[in-house]
Coordinates of C-alpha atoms in Angstrom, one line a residue:
Chain P
M8 CA 78.9 92.6 100.9
D9 CA 77.0 95.3 99.1
T10 CA 74.0 93.3 97.8
S11 CA 72.4 96.9 96.1
A12 CA 74.7 96.1 93.2
S13 CA 72.9 96.4 89.9
A14 CA 75.2 94.0 88.5
L15 CA 74.6 91.9 91.3
S16 CA 70.6 91.7 90.8
P17 CA 69.4 90.9 87.9
A18 CA 66.2 91.1 86.3
P19 CA 66.3 88.5 84.1
Q20 CA 65.2 88.9 80.9
E21 CA 67.5 92.4 80.3
V22 CA 69.5 91.8 77.4
P23 CA 71.9 94.6 77.5
V24 CA 71.8 95.6 74.0
R25 CA 75.0 95.1 72.7
F26 CA 74.8 91.4 72.8
R27 CA 74.6 90.1 69.8
R28 CA 71.2 88.0 69.1
M29 CA 71.9 85.6 66.4
E30 CA 69.7 87.4 63.6
D31 CA 72.9 90.0 64.1
H32 CA 75.4 87.2 63.5
H33 CA 73.6 86.1 60.5
N34 CA 72.2 89.9 59.0
L35 CA 75.2 91.6 59.7
V36 CA 73.9 93.7 61.5
P37 CA 76.1 96.3 63.1
V38 CA 75.1 96.1 66.6
H39 CA 77.8 99.0 68.4
V40 CA 80.0 101.6 66.7
V41 CA 82.1 103.4 68.1
W42 CA 82.9 106.9 67.0
E43 CA 85.8 109.2 67.7
I44 CA 83.8 112.4 67.2
T45 CA 87.0 115.2 67.0
L46 CA 90.9 114.2 67.7
A47 CA 91.4 116.7 69.7
C48 CA 92.5 116.0 72.8
N49 CA 93.5 117.2 76.3
L50 CA 95.5 114.7 77.9
K51 CA 98.7 113.9 76.2
C52 CA 98.6 109.6 76.3
Q53 CA 102.0 108.0 76.0
H54 CA 100.0 104.9 74.5
C55 CA 97.6 106.8 72.6
G56 CA 97.5 104.4 69.9
S57 CA 95.1 107.7 67.5
R58 CA 98.4 109.7 68.2
A59 CA 95.4 112.3 69.7
G60 CA 96.1 115.9 70.1
R61 CA 94.9 118.6 67.2
P62 CA 91.6 117.3 65.4
R63 CA 91.5 116.3 61.9
A64 CA 91.9 118.5 59.5
D65 CA 88.3 117.7 57.5
E66 CA 86.2 116.3 60.9
L67 CA 82.9 115.9 59.4
T68 CA 80.1 118.5 59.6
T69 CA 77.3 118.8 62.6
A70 CA 75.0 118.2 59.3
E71 CA 77.4 115.1 58.2
A72 CA 77.0 113.9 61.5
L73 CA 73.8 113.6 62.1
D74 CA 73.5 112.0 58.5
L75 CA 75.6 109.9 59.5
V76 CA 73.9 108.2 62.8
D77 CA 70.7 108.2 60.7
Q78 CA 72.7 106.2 58.8
L79 CA 73.3 104.0 61.9
A80 CA 70.6 104.1 62.8
A81 CA 68.4 102.3 60.0
L82 CA 71.2 99.4 58.7
G83 CA 70.0 98.0 62.7
T84 CA 73.5 99.7 65.2
R85 CA 71.9 99.6 68.8
E86 CA 74.6 101.1 71.3
M87 CA 76.9 104.0 70.2
T88 CA 80.1 105.3 72.1
L89 CA 81.3 108.1 71.6
I90 CA 85.4 109.0 71.8
G91 CA 88.4 110.9 70.9
G92 CA 90.3 112.8 70.9
E93 CA 88.5 113.8 73.7
A94 CA 84.5 113.4 72.3
Y95 CA 83.1 116.9 73.9
L96 CA 85.8 119.2 72.5
R97 CA 83.8 119.1 69.2
R98 CA 81.1 121.4 69.4
D99 CA 78.0 119.7 68.2
W100 CA 78.5 116.7 70.7
I101 CA 75.4 117.0 72.5
D102 CA 73.5 117.1 69.0
I103 CA 75.4 114.2 68.3
V104 CA 74.4 112.6 71.1
R105 CA 70.6 113.9 71.4
R106 CA 70.3 112.6 68.0
C107 CA 71.6 109.2 68.2
R108 CA 69.3 108.4 71.9
D109 CA 66.2 110.3 69.4
H110 CA 67.1 106.5 67.4
G111 CA 66.9 105.2 70.3
M112 CA 70.5 104.0 71.2
R113 CA 72.2 103.2 73.7
T114 CA 74.6 106.2 74.2
A115 CA 77.3 106.7 76.8
I116 CA 81.3 108.4 76.3
Q117 CA 84.4 107.3 76.9
T118 CA 86.5 110.4 78.2
G119 CA 89.6 111.6 80.2
A120 CA 87.6 113.8 82.1
R121 CA 89.8 116.3 81.9
N122 CA 87.7 120.0 82.2
L123 CA 84.5 118.0 82.3
T124 CA 82.7 120.2 84.2
D125 CA 78.8 120.3 85.7
A126 CA 77.7 122.1 82.7
R127 CA 79.0 120.1 80.3
L128 CA 77.3 116.7 81.9
D129 CA 74.5 118.3 82.9
Q130 CA 73.6 119.3 79.0
A131 CA 74.5 115.8 78.5
V132 CA 72.2 114.5 80.6
A133 CA 69.6 116.4 79.3
A134 CA 70.2 115.1 76.0
G135 CA 69.8 112.1 77.3
L136 CA 74.0 110.8 78.0
Q137 CA 73.1 106.9 79.7
G138 CA 76.8 106.3 79.9
L139 CA 80.2 107.5 81.0
G140 CA 83.3 105.5 81.3
V141 CA 86.6 107.0 83.2
S142 CA 90.2 105.8 81.7
I143 CA 92.5 105.3 84.4
D144 CA 95.3 103.9 84.4
G145 CA 96.7 102.9 88.1
L146 CA 97.1 105.1 91.2
P147 CA 97.6 109.1 90.9
D148 CA 101.4 109.2 89.8
L149 CA 101.0 106.8 87.5
H150 CA 98.3 107.6 86.0
D151 CA 98.9 111.5 85.4
R152 CA 102.5 110.5 84.0
V153 CA 100.7 108.4 81.3
R154 CA 98.9 110.6 80.9
G155 CA 100.8 113.2 80.5
V156 CA 99.1 115.7 82.7
P157 CA 98.9 116.4 86.1
G158 CA 95.9 116.1 88.4
S159 CA 93.9 114.6 85.4
Y160 CA 93.4 111.4 88.3
D161 CA 91.8 112.8 90.8
Q162 CA 89.8 115.2 87.9
A163 CA 89.1 112.1 85.9
I164 CA 87.5 110.5 90.2
S165 CA 86.3 114.0 90.3
A166 CA 83.8 113.0 87.2
L167 CA 82.7 109.7 87.8
R168 CA 81.6 110.6 91.5
R169 CA 79.2 113.4 90.1
A170 CA 78.7 111.4 86.5
K171 CA 76.9 109.0 89.4
V172 CA 75.6 111.6 91.0
L173 CA 73.5 112.5 87.7
G174 CA 71.7 108.7 87.6
L175 CA 75.1 108.1 84.4
D176 CA 75.5 104.7 84.4
V177 CA 79.5 105.0 85.7
S178 CA 82.1 102.7 84.6
V179 CA 86.7 102.9 84.1
N180 CA 88.5 101.7 81.7
T181 CA 92.2 100.9 82.4
Q182 CA 94.7 99.4 79.9
I183 CA 97.3 97.2 81.1
G184 CA 101.4 97.7 80.9
P185 CA 104.0 96.3 83.1
E186 CA 103.5 98.9 85.9
T187 CA 99.7 98.1 86.5
P188 CA 100.0 95.2 88.1
A189 CA 100.7 96.8 91.0
H190 CA 98.5 98.9 91.3
L191 CA 95.4 97.6 90.5
P192 CA 93.8 96.0 93.6
D193 CA 94.2 99.4 95.4
L194 CA 92.8 101.4 92.3
M195 CA 90.0 99.0 92.7
D196 CA 88.9 99.9 95.8
R197 CA 88.7 103.5 94.6
I198 CA 86.9 103.0 91.3
I199 CA 84.2 101.0 93.6
E200 CA 84.4 104.1 96.5
A201 CA 83.5 106.8 93.2
G202 CA 80.5 104.8 92.4
A203 CA 82.0 102.6 89.2
T204 CA 79.6 99.6 88.6
H205 CA 82.2 98.0 85.6
W206 CA 85.0 97.6 85.4
Q207 CA 86.9 97.4 82.0
I208 CA 90.7 96.2 81.5
Q209 CA 92.4 95.9 78.5
L210 CA 96.6 95.6 77.3
T211 CA 98.2 98.9 75.8
V212 CA 98.4 97.6 72.6
A213 CA 101.6 98.5 70.1
M214 CA 100.4 101.3 67.9
G215 CA 100.3 105.1 68.1
N216 CA 102.4 106.4 71.4
A217 CA 102.6 103.3 72.8
V218 CA 105.6 102.6 69.7
D219 CA 106.8 104.9 71.0
N220 CA 106.9 104.4 74.6
P221 CA 107.3 100.6 74.6
D222 CA 108.4 100.1 78.5
L223 CA 104.7 100.8 78.9
L224 CA 103.5 97.0 76.8
L225 CA 103.1 94.5 79.1
Q226 CA 105.4 91.6 77.9
P227 CA 103.9 88.3 76.6
Y228 CA 104.8 85.9 79.7
Q229 CA 103.9 89.2 82.3
L230 CA 100.6 87.1 81.4
I231 CA 101.3 84.2 83.6
D232 CA 100.9 86.8 86.5
V233 CA 98.7 89.4 86.1
M234 CA 96.1 86.7 84.6
P235 CA 95.8 85.2 87.6
L236 CA 95.7 88.2 89.3
L237 CA 93.0 89.8 87.1
A238 CA 90.4 86.5 88.2
R239 CA 91.0 87.2 92.2
L240 CA 90.5 91.0 91.4
Y241 CA 87.0 90.4 89.4
Q242 CA 86.0 87.8 92.2
E243 CA 86.3 89.8 94.9
G244 CA 84.7 93.0 92.5
V245 CA 81.5 90.4 91.8
E246 CA 81.0 90.4 95.6
R247 CA 81.0 93.9 96.0
G248 CA 78.9 95.4 93.0
L249 CA 81.9 96.0 90.5
L250 CA 81.4 93.5 87.5
M251 CA 85.2 93.1 85.3
I252 CA 84.4 93.4 82.2
V253 CA 87.2 91.8 80.2
G254 CA 88.2 93.4 76.9
N255 CA 89.0 92.2 73.8
N256 CA 92.9 91.4 74.2
I257 CA 92.5 90.0 77.0
G258 CA 91.9 86.2 76.6
Y259 CA 91.8 82.8 75.2
F260 CA 90.3 80.0 76.6
G261 CA 92.6 79.6 79.7
P262 CA 91.6 78.6 83.8
Y263 CA 89.3 81.6 84.1
E264 CA 87.8 82.3 80.3
R265 CA 85.0 80.7 81.4
M266 CA 84.3 82.6 84.4
W267 CA 84.5 85.5 83.0
R268 CA 84.1 86.0 79.1
G269 CA 80.0 85.3 79.9
Y270 CA 80.2 87.3 83.7
G271 CA 79.1 83.6 84.8
D272 CA 77.6 82.3 82.0
E273 CA 79.8 79.7 80.5
S274 CA 78.4 79.4 76.9
M275 CA 80.1 82.2 76.0
H276 CA 82.9 82.2 75.3
W277 CA 86.2 84.1 73.0
T278 CA 84.4 83.1 68.8
G279 CA 87.3 84.9 67.4
C280 CA 87.3 89.6 66.1
A281 CA 84.3 90.2 65.8
A282 CA 85.1 93.5 64.0
G283 CA 83.1 93.9 60.8
Q284 CA 81.0 91.9 61.8
T285 CA 78.4 93.4 64.2
T286 CA 80.7 96.3 64.7
I287 CA 81.6 99.6 63.4
G288 CA 84.9 102.4 63.8
I289 CA 84.1 105.6 62.7
E290 CA 87.1 108.2 62.1
A291 CA 86.6 111.7 62.8
D292 CA 86.5 112.7 58.8
G293 CA 84.0 109.3 58.7
T294 CA 86.6 107.1 57.8
I295 CA 84.5 103.5 58.1
K296 CA 86.8 100.4 59.5
G297 CA 85.9 97.6 60.8
C298 CA 86.3 98.4 64.7
P299 CA 87.8 101.7 65.7
S300 CA 91.0 100.5 66.8
L301 CA 92.3 99.6 63.6
A302 CA 95.0 100.8 61.2
T303 CA 94.0 103.3 59.2
S304 CA 96.2 102.6 56.5
L305 CA 95.1 99.2 56.3
Y306 CA 91.6 98.7 57.2
S307 CA 90.1 102.0 55.6
A308 CA 87.0 99.8 54.5
G309 CA 85.4 104.2 53.0
H310 CA 84.4 107.1 53.5
V311 CA 81.2 108.1 54.8
R312 CA 81.7 111.3 52.2
D313 CA 82.4 109.0 49.0
M314 CA 79.5 106.3 49.9
T315 CA 76.4 105.5 52.2
V316 CA 77.7 103.3 55.3
E317 CA 75.6 100.4 53.8
D318 CA 77.5 100.2 51.1
I319 CA 80.8 100.1 52.8
W320 CA 79.2 97.9 55.4
R321 CA 78.3 95.1 53.3
H322 CA 80.3 95.5 50.0
T323 CA 83.7 96.6 51.0
E324 CA 86.9 94.0 51.2
R325 CA 88.7 95.4 54.7
I326 CA 85.7 95.7 56.1
S327 CA 85.0 92.1 55.4
F328 CA 87.7 90.2 56.0
G329 CA 86.7 88.8 59.2
R330 CA 83.4 87.3 57.7
L331 CA 85.7 85.7 54.8
R332 CA 88.9 84.5 57.2
S333 CA 89.8 81.0 57.7
V334 CA 92.9 79.9 60.0
E335 CA 94.4 79.1 56.7
E336 CA 95.6 83.0 57.4
M337 CA 96.7 82.3 60.5
W338 CA 100.2 81.3 61.6
G339 CA 103.0 80.7 64.0
Y340 CA 101.6 79.0 67.6
C341 CA 98.4 80.0 66.9
R342 CA 98.2 78.3 63.0
T343 CA 98.0 74.6 65.1
C344 CA 96.5 75.6 68.0
Y345 CA 93.8 73.3 69.4
Y346 CA 91.2 76.4 69.5
A347 CA 92.7 78.0 66.1
D348 CA 89.4 78.3 64.5
A349 CA 87.5 79.3 67.1
C350 CA 90.0 82.3 68.0
R351 CA 91.3 83.2 65.0
A352 CA 94.0 84.1 67.5
G353 CA 92.8 86.9 70.1
C354 CA 92.2 90.9 69.1
T355 CA 93.3 91.6 65.6
W356 CA 94.3 94.7 66.6
T357 CA 97.0 94.2 69.7
S358 CA 98.0 91.1 67.2
E359 CA 98.8 93.0 63.6
S360 CA 100.0 95.7 65.4
L361 CA 102.8 94.1 67.0
L362 CA 104.3 91.6 64.1
G363 CA 102.9 93.5 61.3
R364 CA 100.4 90.8 60.3
R365 CA 97.4 89.5 62.0
G366 CA 96.5 85.6 62.8
N367 CA 100.0 84.9 65.4
N368 CA 98.7 86.3 68.9
P369 CA 101.4 86.2 72.2
Y370 CA 98.9 87.7 74.4
C371 CA 96.7 84.5 75.5
H372 CA 97.2 82.7 78.9
H373 CA 97.1 79.6 76.9
R374 CA 100.1 80.0 75.1
V375 CA 101.3 81.1 77.6
L376 CA 100.8 78.3 79.9
D377 CA 101.5 75.0 76.8
L378 CA 105.0 77.3 76.1
A379 CA 105.4 77.1 80.1
K380 CA 105.2 73.4 80.2
H381 CA 107.6 73.4 78.1
G382 CA 109.8 75.6 79.8
L383 CA 109.7 78.5 76.9
R384 CA 108.5 82.0 77.1
E385 CA 107.9 85.0 74.6
R386 CA 108.7 88.5 74.4
V387 CA 108.3 91.6 72.5
V388 CA 111.3 93.8 71.0
K389 CA 110.6 96.9 68.8
V390 CA 112.4 96.6 65.3
K391 CA 110.6 99.5 63.4
E392 CA 109.5 103.4 64.5
A393 CA 105.7 103.6 63.9
P394 CA 105.2 106.9 61.1
P395 CA 103.5 109.7 63.1
E396 CA 100.1 109.7 61.6
S397 CA 97.1 108.6 63.8
F398 CA 96.8 104.6 64.2
A399 CA 100.2 104.2 62.7
I400 CA 101.9 101.0 63.5
S401 CA 105.4 99.6 63.2
E402 CA 107.4 96.0 64.3
F403 CA 108.0 93.9 67.2
A404 CA 109.7 90.9 66.7
L405 CA 108.6 88.5 69.1
I406 CA 111.9 86.2 70.8
T407 CA 110.7 82.6 72.3
E408 CA 113.2 82.1 74.3
A409 CA 114.3 79.6 77.4
I410 CA 112.3 80.4 80.8
P411 CA 115.7 80.5 83.5
G412 CA 115.9 77.4 85.6
M413 CA 113.3 75.3 82.9
E414 CA 115.9 74.1 80.9
D415 CA 115.6 70.3 80.6
A416 CA 111.8 70.8 80.2
P417 CA 110.3 68.8 77.8
P418 CA 109.8 70.4 74.4
L419 CA 107.8 71.8 73.2
P420 CA 105.0 69.1 69.9
A421 CA 105.2 69.4 66.7
R422 CA 101.4 70.0 65.9
D423 CA 100.4 69.0 62.1
P424 CA 98.7 72.0 60.2
E425 CA 96.1 69.3 59.4
H426 CA 94.7 68.2 62.5
V427 CA 93.2 71.9 63.6
H428 CA 89.5 71.6 63.7
I429 CA 87.1 73.5 61.5
H430 CA 84.4 74.5 62.5
P431 CA 81.6 74.7 59.5
R432 CA 80.5 77.9 58.4
E433 CA 77.4 78.1 57.2
R434 CA 76.5 81.9 55.6
A435 CA 73.0 82.6 56.6
A436 CA 70.8 84.8 53.9
G437 CA 72.1 87.8 55.3
G438 CA 76.2 87.0 54.5
G439 CA 76.2 86.6 58.4
T440 CA 77.6 83.8 60.2
T441 CA 76.9 81.1 63.2
P442 CA 79.6 81.7 64.9
P443 CA 81.6 78.4 67.5
R444 CA 80.1 77.0 69.9
L445 CA 82.5 75.3 73.2
E446 CA 81.6 72.7 75.2
V447 CA 82.8 73.3 78.5
C448 CA 84.8 69.9 79.9
R449 CA 84.1 69.2 84.0
G450 CA 86.9 67.1 84.5
C451 CA 89.6 70.0 84.0
D452 CA 87.4 73.1 82.9
Q453 CA 88.7 74.0 79.6
Y454 CA 86.8 74.8 76.7
I455 CA 86.6 72.3 74.4
W456 CA 85.2 71.0 70.5
P457 CA 81.5 69.5 70.6
H458 CA 82.5 66.5 69.4
E459 CA 85.1 65.2 72.0
E460 CA 84.5 61.8 73.5
T461 CA 87.7 62.0 76.0
C462 CA 88.7 65.4 76.7
P463 CA 92.5 66.5 74.9
H464 CA 93.4 68.5 78.2
C465 CA 92.4 66.3 81.1
G466 CA 92.5 63.6 79.1
S467 CA 88.4 62.7 80.9
D468 CA 85.6 60.6 79.8
V469 CA 83.4 63.8 78.7
A470 CA 80.1 62.2 79.5
A471 CA 80.9 61.3 82.6
E472 CA 82.0 64.0 83.6
A473 CA 79.1 66.3 82.1
A474 CA 76.7 63.5 83.5
R475 CA 78.6 63.8 87.0
H476 CA 78.9 67.5 86.6
A477 CA 74.0 67.9 85.9
E478 CA 73.8 66.3 88.8
D479 CA 75.2 68.8 90.8
T480 CA 73.8 71.4 89.2
A481 CA 70.4 69.7 89.8
R482 CA 71.5 69.9 93.6
R483 CA 73.3 74.0 93.2
R484 CA 69.8 74.6 91.4
A485 CA 67.3 72.8 93.6
L486 CA 69.6 74.9 96.8
I487 CA 69.0 78.1 95.0
E488 CA 65.3 77.8 93.7
Q489 CA 64.2 76.3 97.7
A490 CA 66.3 79.5 99.1
K491 CA 64.1 81.8 96.7
R492 CA 61.4 80.7 98.6
F493 CA 62.7 80.8 101.9
L494 CA 64.0 84.5 101.2
A495 CA 61.0 85.3 99.5
G496 CA 58.9 84.2 102.0
L497 CA 60.4 86.0 105.3
Q498 CA 59.8 89.1 103.3
T499 CA 56.0 88.3 102.4
A500 CA 55.7 88.2 106.5
G501 CA 58.5 91.4 106.8
M502 CA 55.5 93.7 105.4
E503 CA 52.4 92.2 106.9
Chain A
M4 CA 78.0 87.3 73.7
S5 CA 79.3 90.4 74.0
H6 CA 82.1 92.0 72.3
I7 CA 84.2 94.6 73.2
P8 CA 86.2 97.2 71.1
L9 CA 89.0 98.2 72.5
Y10 CA 88.3 101.9 73.0
A11 CA 84.7 101.5 74.1
V12 CA 82.8 102.7 76.8
A13 CA 82.2 98.8 78.9
A14 CA 79.0 97.3 78.3
T15 CA 77.8 99.0 81.4
Q16 CA 74.0 96.8 81.3
A17 CA 75.6 93.8 81.7
I18 CA 75.4 91.8 85.4
A19 CA 77.1 88.8 86.9
K20 CA 74.9 85.5 85.8
G21 CA 74.9 81.7 87.0
D22 CA 74.6 79.9 89.2
L23 CA 78.1 80.8 91.5
A24 CA 76.4 85.1 91.2
H25 CA 73.0 83.5 92.0
L26 CA 74.7 81.4 95.5
K27 CA 76.1 84.6 96.4
S28 CA 73.5 87.1 96.2
L29 CA 71.2 84.7 97.7
H30 CA 74.0 84.1 101.0
A31 CA 74.4 87.8 101.1
E32 CA 70.8 88.7 100.8
A33 CA 69.9 85.5 103.6
E34 CA 72.8 87.5 105.5
K35 CA 71.2 90.3 105.5
H36 CA 68.1 88.7 107.1
L37 CA 70.2 88.1 109.1
Q38 CA 71.2 91.0 110.8
E39 CA 68.4 92.2 109.8
Y40 CA 66.1 89.9 112.5
G41 CA 68.3 87.3 114.1
D42 CA 68.6 83.6 113.3
V43 CA 65.2 82.4 113.4
A44 CA 67.0 78.7 114.4
T45 CA 68.0 80.2 117.6
V46 CA 65.3 82.1 119.0
L47 CA 63.3 78.8 118.2
Q48 CA 66.0 76.7 120.7
L49 CA 65.6 79.6 123.3
L50 CA 61.7 79.6 123.0
K51 CA 61.8 75.9 123.6
V52 CA 64.1 76.2 126.5
E53 CA 61.6 79.0 128.2
I54 CA 58.8 77.0 127.5
A55 CA 60.4 74.0 128.7
K56 CA 61.2 75.9 132.1
A57 CA 57.9 77.8 132.2
E58 CA 56.0 74.4 131.9
A59 CA 58.4 73.0 134.8
A60 CA 57.3 76.0 136.9
K61 CA 53.5 75.1 136.4
P62 CA 52.4 74.4 140.2

């Protein structure tokens, strides 16, 4: 077991700058900004949502870009992720990194890492870059095929190693399609060996090039096998110094939610899409959205050449949809789901890109498991091509069908939308609201609304199970304290 | 909580938390200590045996 990994030796007072404080929610602070600083790219990814390749015709000038950083700093942004295209293909990217760091923002890039030379890395580190995330979608054959350039896997691994030597925080992002799961165990070994400490996992989304290549999309029902695999790798990763970060479209409220959403802190669970509430996405021409991934045609909230970022952030309708929406806009299975008002159908980008309307998301483990109990599963079929633009969406049909061999399962019961629990949301003076806070039923380890006396999932007495769990927790914590004292004593003795 | 926009870099400041992570960390530390210094309980037992032997051999 590797105990040297930072993921296992936390200093308790360290809170990642990206983590939201209650005042961030209340005051609508754009804590984390993801900025496509150029659409120029040197890879040819078959699933690229933004169809990156050539730069946009009217990308921001250096002066405009630096002014944008200043405006974001004034709004309270604490973390900046620079992306592309390929961020370092923009000539002044080092100036942007430096300006972000001058404002004290935590600054990292997410990259495909092709031709990320030592010189580029050295310049970035000198400018204050703190993190490098490399996108790797499988073992070499699959990765190179999906990314469209032979040798790109080797370059990605090389970049990880070199960034690690330079002292950067190094991580990997992996998109999951139908072929990916079989690669994940070996890929985990390789990225640990290359020095990665964090591994973000996300599903490939039906946008842009991925619509042209629908074979790269996982079918919703396949989550029934993928999620247990991810859970196993999460646990193995923790023991080996690699923390799996499940992205916004891995969810929701299934049996693993309490394990991975808060990295072991059960009080952290999915609370709905945060686009436009604590997150901003920016396109290279200065278009502002609530999340970098959302369709430009639907969510372009304004342009920094026309308005200040603060005016776009505080006053435009398209960025504030997430602040104002309710369960009334939800539909399909999600509308009557037990978690409807906590979840809001998961990742807006994923569901809306797929079905052309937000509020119903088949990529949900809770839903997949529930449907399976009733002999049902869902798959998607493309019915319309996507236009050639960046962040273009199309339309997929959602098909519910019987699982072969389970035709005799009890039918899915009809659920009354009026019975969905609504979380009261009081708007703070700053315009934001407090996200819902669920509790864990200790009888079945599933999340439940705090008012429940009997668990709707397992039928247990919630208070009795909580009391039993409290005893277990007290015993466990006492052992932890005892072990800490014992080991501290040994350490002291060893130093004498 | 953390929000994970999917085009963003992973939250590299995040750390494993909770009792399980603590227990595993302490377990690893104890294992490391055992490997480095040996098993105190076994050494104690061996010391007792040798003391008993030495005392038995006293004239």
